[in-house]
Amino acid sequence: IRIIIGHADNPEGAEKLRQRLKEIKAEVPFISLASPVVCSHTGPGTLLAGWMPI
């Protein structure tokens, strides 16, 4: 499975999530900032994950 991680001013949390996902053999090609629309509703520290089978 390929998982993309997004975060709202939480790069440390995003990297920690990446390491946990690698433990289950998930591919995490990159980490990005969450969009302002998401952040305005969820606030700082939010982590997002989107996935698709490969």
CHARMM-style PDB file with segment names, atoms N, HN, CA, C and O in Angstrom:
ATOM      1  N   ILE     1       0.858  -1.180   0.000  1.00  0.00      PROA
ATOM      2  CA  ILE     1       0.000   0.000   0.000  1.00  0.00      PROA
ATOM      3  C   ILE     1       0.898   1.234   0.000  1.00  0.00      PROA
ATOM      4  O   ILE     1       1.951   1.251   0.637  1.00  0.00      PROA
ATOM      5  N   ARG     2       0.471   2.251  -0.714  1.00  0.00      PROA
ATOM      6  HN  ARG     2      -0.384   2.237  -1.232  1.00  0.00      PROA
ATOM      7  CA  ARG     2       1.193   3.527  -0.764  1.00  0.00      PROA
ATOM      8  C   ARG     2       0.382   4.539   0.043  1.00  0.00      PROA
ATOM      9  O   ARG     2      -0.820   4.695  -0.169  1.00  0.00      PROA
ATOM     10  N   ILE     3       1.050   5.221   0.967  1.00  0.00      PROA
ATOM     11  HN  ILE     3       2.027   5.094   1.140  1.00  0.00      PROA
ATOM     12  CA  ILE     3       0.376   6.174   1.848  1.00  0.00      PROA
ATOM     13  C   ILE     3       1.079   7.524   1.763  1.00  0.00      PROA
ATOM     14  O   ILE     3       2.301   7.611   1.879  1.00  0.00      PROA
ATOM     15  N   ILE     4       0.297   8.561   1.563  1.00  0.00      PROA
ATOM     16  HN  ILE     4      -0.696   8.491   1.469  1.00  0.00      PROA
ATOM     17  CA  ILE     4       0.803   9.935   1.566  1.00  0.00      PROA
ATOM     18  C   ILE     4       0.403  10.552   2.905  1.00  0.00      PROA
ATOM     19  O   ILE     4      -0.749  10.445   3.325  1.00  0.00      PROA
ATOM     20  N   ILE     5       1.345  11.186   3.561  1.00  0.00      PROA
ATOM     21  HN  ILE     5       2.281  11.273   3.221  1.00  0.00      PROA
ATOM     22  CA  ILE     5       1.092  11.811   4.862  1.00  0.00      PROA
ATOM     23  C   ILE     5       1.062  13.325   4.692  1.00  0.00      PROA
ATOM     24  O   ILE     5       1.894  13.902   3.992  1.00  0.00      PROA
ATOM     25  N   GLY     6       0.098  13.953   5.339  1.00  0.00      PROA
ATOM     26  HN  GLY     6      -0.578  13.485   5.908  1.00  0.00      PROA
ATOM     27  CA  GLY     6       0.029  15.403   5.402  1.00  0.00      PROA
ATOM     28  C   GLY     6      -0.001  15.823   6.863  1.00  0.00      PROA
ATOM     29  O   GLY     6      -0.411  15.053   7.731  1.00  0.00      PROA
ATOM     30  N   HSD     7       0.432  17.038   7.126  1.00  0.00      PROA
ATOM     31  HN  HSD     7       0.766  17.664   6.420  1.00  0.00      PROA
ATOM     32  CA  HSD     7       0.422  17.511   8.517  1.00  0.00      PROA
ATOM     33  C   HSD     7       0.157  19.002   8.579  1.00  0.00      PROA
ATOM     34  O   HSD     7       0.378  19.733   7.614  1.00  0.00      PROA
ATOM     35  N   ALA     8      -0.325  19.440   9.740  1.00  0.00      PROA
ATOM     36  HN  ALA     8      -0.505  18.847  10.524  1.00  0.00      PROA
ATOM     37  CA  ALA     8      -0.571  20.850  10.017  1.00  0.00      PROA
ATOM     38  C   ALA     8       0.418  21.282  11.094  1.00  0.00      PROA
ATOM     39  O   ALA     8       0.137  21.182  12.288  1.00  0.00      PROA
ATOM     40  N   ASP     9       1.574  21.762  10.656  1.00  0.00      PROA
ATOM     41  HN  ASP     9       1.802  21.843   9.686  1.00  0.00      PROA
ATOM     42  CA  ASP     9       2.627  22.230  11.562  1.00  0.00      PROA
ATOM     43  C   ASP     9       3.031  21.146  12.568  1.00  0.00      PROA
ATOM     44  O   ASP     9       3.167  21.412  13.762  1.00  0.00      PROA
ATOM     45  N   ASN    10       3.220  19.927  12.067  1.00  0.00      PROA
ATOM     46  HN  ASN    10       3.109  19.711  11.096  1.00  0.00      PROA
ATOM     47  CA  ASN    10       3.596  18.811  12.937  1.00  0.00      PROA
ATOM     48  C   ASN    10       4.562  17.874  12.197  1.00  0.00      PROA
ATOM     49  O   ASN    10       4.259  16.693  12.031  1.00  0.00      PROA
ATOM     50  N   PRO    11       5.716  18.381  11.752  1.00  0.00      PROA
ATOM     51  CA  PRO    11       6.640  17.515  11.004  1.00  0.00      PROA
ATOM     52  C   PRO    11       7.181  16.352  11.831  1.00  0.00      PROA
ATOM     53  O   PRO    11       7.449  15.280  11.290  1.00  0.00      PROA
ATOM     54  N   GLU    12       7.344  16.555  13.133  1.00  0.00      PROA
ATOM     55  HN  GLU    12       7.127  17.426  13.573  1.00  0.00      PROA
ATOM     56  CA  GLU    12       7.846  15.465  13.975  1.00  0.00      PROA
ATOM     57  C   GLU    12       6.826  14.328  14.053  1.00  0.00      PROA
ATOM     58  O   GLU    12       7.184  13.155  13.956  1.00  0.00      PROA
ATOM     59  N   GLY    13       5.578  14.681  14.224  1.00  0.00      PROA
ATOM     60  HN  GLY    13       5.286  15.635  14.303  1.00  0.00      PROA
ATOM     61  CA  GLY    13       4.521  13.666  14.266  1.00  0.00      PROA
ATOM     62  C   GLY    13       4.388  12.938  12.943  1.00  0.00      PROA
ATOM     63  O   GLY    13       4.154  11.730  12.913  1.00  0.00      PROA
ATOM     64  N   ALA    14       4.539  13.678  11.837  1.00  0.00      PROA
ATOM     65  HN  ALA    14       4.729  14.659  11.861  1.00  0.00      PROA
ATOM     66  CA  ALA    14       4.449  13.063  10.512  1.00  0.00      PROA
ATOM     67  C   ALA    14       5.588  12.070  10.297  1.00  0.00      PROA
ATOM     68  O   ALA    14       5.372  10.992   9.743  1.00  0.00      PROA
ATOM     69  N   GLU    15       6.774  12.416  10.722  1.00  0.00      PROA
ATOM     70  HN  GLU    15       6.950  13.292  11.173  1.00  0.00      PROA
ATOM     71  CA  GLU    15       7.912  11.500  10.571  1.00  0.00      PROA
ATOM     72  C   GLU    15       7.741  10.269  11.458  1.00  0.00      PROA
ATOM     73  O   GLU    15       8.089   9.160  11.053  1.00  0.00      PROA
ATOM     74  N   LYS    16       7.216  10.455  12.642  1.00  0.00      PROA
ATOM     75  HN  LYS    16       6.933  11.356  12.971  1.00  0.00      PROA
ATOM     76  CA  LYS    16       6.954   9.319  13.534  1.00  0.00      PROA
ATOM     77  C   LYS    16       5.924   8.378  12.900  1.00  0.00      PROA
ATOM     78  O   LYS    16       6.071   7.157  12.963  1.00  0.00      PROA
ATOM     79  N   LEU    17       4.877   8.956  12.287  1.00  0.00      PROA
ATOM     80  HN  LEU    17       4.757   9.948  12.236  1.00  0.00      PROA
ATOM     81  CA  LEU    17       3.872   8.153  11.595  1.00  0.00      PROA
ATOM     82  C   LEU    17       4.497   7.407  10.420  1.00  0.00      PROA
ATOM     83  O   LEU    17       4.174   6.242  10.186  1.00  0.00      PROA
ATOM     84  N   ARG    18       5.391   8.068   9.677  1.00  0.00      PROA
ATOM     85  HN  ARG    18       5.653   9.014   9.867  1.00  0.00      PROA
ATOM     86  CA  ARG    18       6.073   7.415   8.557  1.00  0.00      PROA
ATOM     87  C   ARG    18       6.838   6.176   9.038  1.00  0.00      PROA
ATOM     88  O   ARG    18       6.764   5.116   8.416  1.00  0.00      PROA
ATOM     89  N   GLN    19       7.558   6.315  10.128  1.00  0.00      PROA
ATOM     90  HN  GLN    19       7.618   7.176  10.633  1.00  0.00      PROA
ATOM     91  CA  GLN    19       8.328   5.183  10.650  1.00  0.00      PROA
ATOM     92  C   GLN    19       7.409   4.036  11.078  1.00  0.00      PROA
ATOM     93  O   GLN    19       7.727   2.869  10.851  1.00  0.00      PROA
ATOM     94  N   ARG    20       6.288   4.359  11.686  1.00  0.00      PROA
ATOM     95  HN  ARG    20       6.029   5.307  11.871  1.00  0.00      PROA
ATOM     96  CA  ARG    20       5.329   3.308  12.089  1.00  0.00      PROA
ATOM     97  C   ARG    20       4.748   2.607  10.867  1.00  0.00      PROA
ATOM     98  O   ARG    20       4.567   1.390  10.876  1.00  0.00      PROA
ATOM     99  N   LEU    21       4.457   3.368   9.820  1.00  0.00      PROA
ATOM    100  HN  LEU    21       4.604   4.357   9.812  1.00  0.00      PROA
ATOM    101  CA  LEU    21       3.893   2.773   8.611  1.00  0.00      PROA
ATOM    102  C   LEU    21       4.907   1.897   7.888  1.00  0.00      PROA
ATOM    103  O   LEU    21       4.540   0.889   7.284  1.00  0.00      PROA
ATOM    104  N   LYS    22       6.176   2.272   7.946  1.00  0.00      PROA
ATOM    105  HN  LYS    22       6.475   3.091   8.437  1.00  0.00      PROA
ATOM    106  CA  LYS    22       7.214   1.439   7.335  1.00  0.00      PROA
ATOM    107  C   LYS    22       7.303   0.085   8.021  1.00  0.00      PROA
ATOM    108  O   LYS    22       7.672  -0.906   7.390  1.00  0.00      PROA
ATOM    109  N   GLU    23       6.970   0.032   9.307  1.00  0.00      PROA
ATOM    110  HN  GLU    23       6.671   0.837   9.820  1.00  0.00      PROA
ATOM    111  CA  GLU    23       6.986  -1.237  10.038  1.00  0.00      PROA
ATOM    112  C   GLU    23       5.999  -2.242   9.451  1.00  0.00      PROA
ATOM    113  O   GLU    23       6.209  -3.450   9.555  1.00  0.00      PROA
ATOM    114  N   ILE    24       4.925  -1.752   8.837  1.00  0.00      PROA
ATOM    115  HN  ILE    24       4.754  -0.770   8.752  1.00  0.00      PROA
ATOM    116  CA  ILE    24       3.953  -2.652   8.209  1.00  0.00      PROA
ATOM    117  C   ILE    24       4.175  -2.732   6.696  1.00  0.00      PROA
ATOM    118  O   ILE    24       3.294  -3.158   5.949  1.00  0.00      PROA
ATOM    119  N   LYS    25       5.360  -2.316   6.260  1.00  0.00      PROA
ATOM    120  HN  LYS    25       6.075  -1.970   6.866  1.00  0.00      PROA
ATOM    121  CA  LYS    25       5.775  -2.409   4.852  1.00  0.00      PROA
ATOM    122  C   LYS    25       4.993  -1.492   3.915  1.00  0.00      PROA
ATOM    123  O   LYS    25       4.867  -1.782   2.725  1.00  0.00      PROA
ATOM    124  N   ALA    26       4.471  -0.395   4.443  1.00  0.00      PROA
ATOM    125  HN  ALA    26       4.574  -0.160   5.409  1.00  0.00      PROA
ATOM    126  CA  ALA    26       3.795   0.593   3.604  1.00  0.00      PROA
ATOM    127  C   ALA    26       4.841   1.471   2.925  1.00  0.00      PROA
ATOM    128  O   ALA    26       5.892   1.759   3.498  1.00  0.00      PROA
ATOM    129  N   GLU    27       4.546   1.886   1.715  1.00  0.00      PROA
ATOM    130  HN  GLU    27       3.693   1.652   1.250  1.00  0.00      PROA
ATOM    131  CA  GLU    27       5.413   2.814   0.995  1.00  0.00      PROA
ATOM    132  C   GLU    27       4.917   4.229   1.288  1.00  0.00      PROA
ATOM    133  O   GLU    27       3.743   4.535   1.079  1.00  0.00      PROA
ATOM    134  N   VAL    28       5.809   5.088   1.770  1.00  0.00      PROA
ATOM    135  HN  VAL    28       6.763   4.840   1.940  1.00  0.00      PROA
ATOM    136  CA  VAL    28       5.457   6.479   2.070  1.00  0.00      PROA
ATOM    137  C   VAL    28       6.374   7.363   1.225  1.00  0.00      PROA
ATOM    138  O   VAL    28       7.465   7.721   1.669  1.00  0.00      PROA
ATOM    139  N   PRO    29       5.939   7.721  -0.001  1.00  0.00      PROA
ATOM    140  CA  PRO    29       6.828   8.445  -0.907  1.00  0.00      PROA
ATOM    141  C   PRO    29       7.159   9.877  -0.475  1.00  0.00      PROA
ATOM    142  O   PRO    29       8.244  10.379  -0.769  1.00  0.00      PROA
ATOM    143  N   PHE    30       6.229  10.533   0.218  1.00  0.00      PROA
ATOM    144  HN  PHE    30       5.347  10.125   0.457  1.00  0.00      PROA
ATOM    145  CA  PHE    30       6.540  11.884   0.691  1.00  0.00      PROA
ATOM    146  C   PHE    30       5.572  12.316   1.785  1.00  0.00      PROA
ATOM    147  O   PHE    30       4.518  11.717   1.998  1.00  0.00      PROA
ATOM    148  N   ILE    31       5.977  13.381   2.468  1.00  0.00      PROA
ATOM    149  HN  ILE    31       6.833  13.868   2.296  1.00  0.00      PROA
ATOM    150  CA  ILE    31       5.163  14.034   3.496  1.00  0.00      PROA
ATOM    151  C   ILE    31       4.950  15.465   3.029  1.00  0.00      PROA
ATOM    152  O   ILE    31       5.891  16.123   2.584  1.00  0.00      PROA
ATOM    153  N   SER    32       3.710  15.952   3.128  1.00  0.00      PROA
ATOM    154  HN  SER    32       2.946  15.418   3.490  1.00  0.00      PROA
ATOM    155  CA  SER    32       3.433  17.315   2.687  1.00  0.00      PROA
ATOM    156  C   SER    32       2.667  18.084   3.763  1.00  0.00      PROA
ATOM    157  O   SER    32       2.174  17.509   4.733  1.00  0.00      PROA
ATOM    158  N   LEU    33       2.586  19.372   3.565  1.00  0.00      PROA
ATOM    159  HN  LEU    33       2.987  19.839   2.777  1.00  0.00      PROA
ATOM    160  CA  LEU    33       1.777  20.210   4.450  1.00  0.00      PROA
ATOM    161  C   LEU    33       0.308  20.041   4.083  1.00  0.00      PROA
ATOM    162  O   LEU    33      -0.031  19.917   2.906  1.00  0.00      PROA
ATOM    163  N   ALA    34      -0.547  20.034   5.069  1.00  0.00      PROA
ATOM    164  HN  ALA    34      -0.272  20.134   6.025  1.00  0.00      PROA
ATOM    165  CA  ALA    34      -1.986  19.969   4.821  1.00  0.00      PROA
ATOM    166  C   ALA    34      -2.448  21.309   4.251  1.00  0.00      PROA
ATOM    167  O   ALA    34      -1.816  22.342   4.475  1.00  0.00      PROA
ATOM    168  N   SER    35      -3.545  21.280   3.521  1.00  0.00      PROA
ATOM    169  HN  SER    35      -4.058  20.441   3.339  1.00  0.00      PROA
ATOM    170  CA  SER    35      -4.059  22.506   2.908  1.00  0.00      PROA
ATOM    171  C   SER    35      -4.651  23.432   3.974  1.00  0.00      PROA
ATOM    172  O   SER    35      -5.054  22.973   5.043  1.00  0.00      PROA
ATOM    173  N   PRO    36      -4.701  24.731   3.681  1.00  0.00      PROA
ATOM    174  CA  PRO    36      -5.300  25.673   4.627  1.00  0.00      PROA
ATOM    175  C   PRO    36      -6.764  25.347   4.939  1.00  0.00      PROA
ATOM    176  O   PRO    36      -7.229  25.607   6.049  1.00  0.00      PROA
ATOM    177  N   VAL    37      -7.486  24.782   3.979  1.00  0.00      PROA
ATOM    178  HN  VAL    37      -7.108  24.570   3.077  1.00  0.00      PROA
ATOM    179  CA  VAL    37      -8.889  24.421   4.212  1.00  0.00      PROA
ATOM    180  C   VAL    37      -8.979  23.360   5.307  1.00  0.00      PROA
ATOM    181  O   VAL    37      -9.798  23.475   6.219  1.00  0.00      PROA
ATOM    182  N   VAL    38      -8.151  22.340   5.218  1.00  0.00      PROA
ATOM    183  HN  VAL    38      -7.486  22.246   4.477  1.00  0.00      PROA
ATOM    184  CA  VAL    38      -8.142  21.288   6.242  1.00  0.00      PROA
ATOM    185  C   VAL    38      -7.699  21.872   7.579  1.00  0.00      PROA
ATOM    186  O   VAL    38      -8.331  21.626   8.606  1.00  0.00      PROA
ATOM    187  N   CYS    39      -6.625  22.637   7.566  1.00  0.00      PROA
ATOM    188  HN  CYS    39      -6.112  22.836   6.731  1.00  0.00      PROA
ATOM    189  CA  CYS    39      -6.068  23.184   8.811  1.00  0.00      PROA
ATOM    190  C   CYS    39      -7.041  24.115   9.524  1.00  0.00      PROA
ATOM    191  O   CYS    39      -7.067  24.155  10.754  1.00  0.00      PROA
ATOM    192  N   SER    40      -7.839  24.862   8.768  1.00  0.00      PROA
ATOM    193  HN  SER    40      -7.818  24.829   7.769  1.00  0.00      PROA
ATOM    194  CA  SER    40      -8.782  25.784   9.410  1.00  0.00      PROA
ATOM    195  C   SER    40      -9.862  25.030  10.186  1.00  0.00      PROA
ATOM    196  O   SER    40     -10.450  25.579  11.117  1.00  0.00      PROA
ATOM    197  N   HSD    41     -10.123  23.786   9.811  1.00  0.00      PROA
ATOM    198  HN  HSD    41      -9.645  23.340   9.055  1.00  0.00      PROA
ATOM    199  CA  HSD    41     -11.140  22.989  10.499  1.00  0.00      PROA
ATOM    200  C   HSD    41     -10.563  22.073  11.575  1.00  0.00      PROA
ATOM    201  O   HSD    41     -11.264  21.700  12.515  1.00  0.00      PROA
ATOM    202  N   THR    42      -9.283  21.710  11.439  1.00  0.00      PROA
ATOM    203  HN  THR    42      -8.714  22.014  10.675  1.00  0.00      PROA
ATOM    204  CA  THR    42      -8.706  20.734  12.365  1.00  0.00      PROA
ATOM    205  C   THR    42      -7.699  21.326  13.335  1.00  0.00      PROA
ATOM    206  O   THR    42      -7.529  20.806  14.438  1.00  0.00      PROA
ATOM    207  N   GLY    43      -7.032  22.396  12.947  1.00  0.00      PROA
ATOM    208  HN  GLY    43      -7.170  22.817  12.051  1.00  0.00      PROA
ATOM    209  CA  GLY    43      -6.074  23.048  13.824  1.00  0.00      PROA
ATOM    210  C   GLY    43      -4.670  22.478  13.732  1.00  0.00      PROA
ATOM    211  O   GLY    43      -4.437  21.475  13.057  1.00  0.00      PROA
ATOM    212  N   PRO    44      -3.726  23.134  14.423  1.00  0.00      PROA
ATOM    213  CA  PRO    44      -2.335  22.710  14.387  1.00  0.00      PROA
ATOM    214  C   PRO    44      -2.139  21.330  15.010  1.00  0.00      PROA
ATOM    215  O   PRO    44      -2.841  20.938  15.942  1.00  0.00      PROA
ATOM    216  N   GLY    45      -1.168  20.612  14.468  1.00  0.00      PROA
ATOM    217  HN  GLY    45      -0.598  20.929  13.711  1.00  0.00      PROA
ATOM    218  CA  GLY    45      -0.839  19.293  14.996  1.00  0.00      PROA
ATOM    219  C   GLY    45      -1.536  18.148  14.289  1.00  0.00      PROA
ATOM    220  O   GLY    45      -1.241  16.982  14.555  1.00  0.00      PROA
ATOM    221  N   THR    46      -2.456  18.466  13.394  1.00  0.00      PROA
ATOM    222  HN  THR    46      -2.695  19.412  13.178  1.00  0.00      PROA
ATOM    223  CA  THR    46      -3.215  17.429  12.700  1.00  0.00      PROA
ATOM    224  C   THR    46      -2.323  16.594  11.792  1.00  0.00      PROA
ATOM    225  O   THR    46      -1.409  17.118  11.155  1.00  0.00      PROA
ATOM    226  N   LEU    47      -2.592  15.293  11.735  1.00  0.00      PROA
ATOM    227  HN  LEU    47      -3.334  14.867  12.253  1.00  0.00      PROA
ATOM    228  CA  LEU    47      -1.937  14.389  10.795  1.00  0.00      PROA
ATOM    229  C   LEU    47      -2.999  13.814   9.871  1.00  0.00      PROA
ATOM    230  O   LEU    47      -4.104  13.485  10.303  1.00  0.00      PROA
ATOM    231  N   LEU    48      -2.651  13.696   8.593  1.00  0.00      PROA
ATOM    232  HN  LEU    48      -1.753  13.963   8.242  1.00  0.00      PROA
ATOM    233  CA  LEU    48      -3.551  13.143   7.583  1.00  0.00      PROA
ATOM    234  C   LEU    48      -2.872  11.977   6.895  1.00  0.00      PROA
ATOM    235  O   LEU    48      -1.646  11.944   6.786  1.00  0.00      PROA
ATOM    236  N   ALA    49      -3.653  11.028   6.436  1.00  0.00      PROA
ATOM    237  HN  ALA    49      -4.648  11.054   6.524  1.00  0.00      PROA
ATOM    238  CA  ALA    49      -3.109   9.918   5.657  1.00  0.00      PROA
ATOM    239  C   ALA    49      -4.080   9.598   4.533  1.00  0.00      PROA
ATOM    240  O   ALA    49      -5.277   9.417   4.757  1.00  0.00      PROA
ATOM    241  N   GLY    50      -3.546   9.532   3.325  1.00  0.00      PROA
ATOM    242  HN  GLY    50      -2.573   9.679   3.143  1.00  0.00      PROA
ATOM    243  CA  GLY    50      -4.317   9.103   2.166  1.00  0.00      PROA
ATOM    244  C   GLY    50      -3.620   7.896   1.581  1.00  0.00      PROA
ATOM    245  O   GLY    50      -2.390   7.863   1.539  1.00  0.00      PROA
ATOM    246  N   TRP    51      -4.365   6.905   1.129  1.00  0.00      PROA
ATOM    247  HN  TRP    51      -5.364   6.932   1.163  1.00  0.00      PROA
ATOM    248  CA  TRP    51      -3.714   5.681   0.662  1.00  0.00      PROA
ATOM    249  C   TRP    51      -4.360   5.142  -0.597  1.00  0.00      PROA
ATOM    250  O   TRP    51      -5.488   5.488  -0.948  1.00  0.00      PROA
ATOM    251  N   MET    52      -3.606   4.283  -1.264  1.00  0.00      PROA
ATOM    252  HN  MET    52      -2.690   4.002  -0.979  1.00  0.00      PROA
ATOM    253  CA  MET    52      -4.107   3.560  -2.421  1.00  0.00      PROA
ATOM    254  C   MET    52      -3.293   2.288  -2.585  1.00  0.00      PROA
ATOM    255  O   MET    52      -2.107   2.263  -2.256  1.00  0.00      PROA
ATOM    256  N   PRO    53      -3.914   1.239  -3.087  1.00  0.00      PROA
ATOM    257  CA  PRO    53      -3.161   0.003  -3.299  1.00  0.00      PROA
ATOM    258  C   PRO    53      -2.170   0.177  -4.446  1.00  0.00      PROA
ATOM    259  O   PRO    53      -2.410   0.953  -5.370  1.00  0.00      PROA
ATOM    260  N   ILE    54      -1.062  -0.546  -4.380  1.00  0.00      PROA
ATOM    261  HN  ILE    54      -0.867  -1.176  -3.629  1.00  0.00      PROA
ATOM    262  CA  ILE    54      -0.089  -0.499  -5.476  1.00  0.00      PROA
ATOM    263  C   ILE    54       0.066  -1.871  -6.096  1.00  0.00      PROA
ATOM    264  OT1 ILE    54       0.842  -2.040  -7.037  1.00  0.00      PROA
TER     265      ILE     54
END
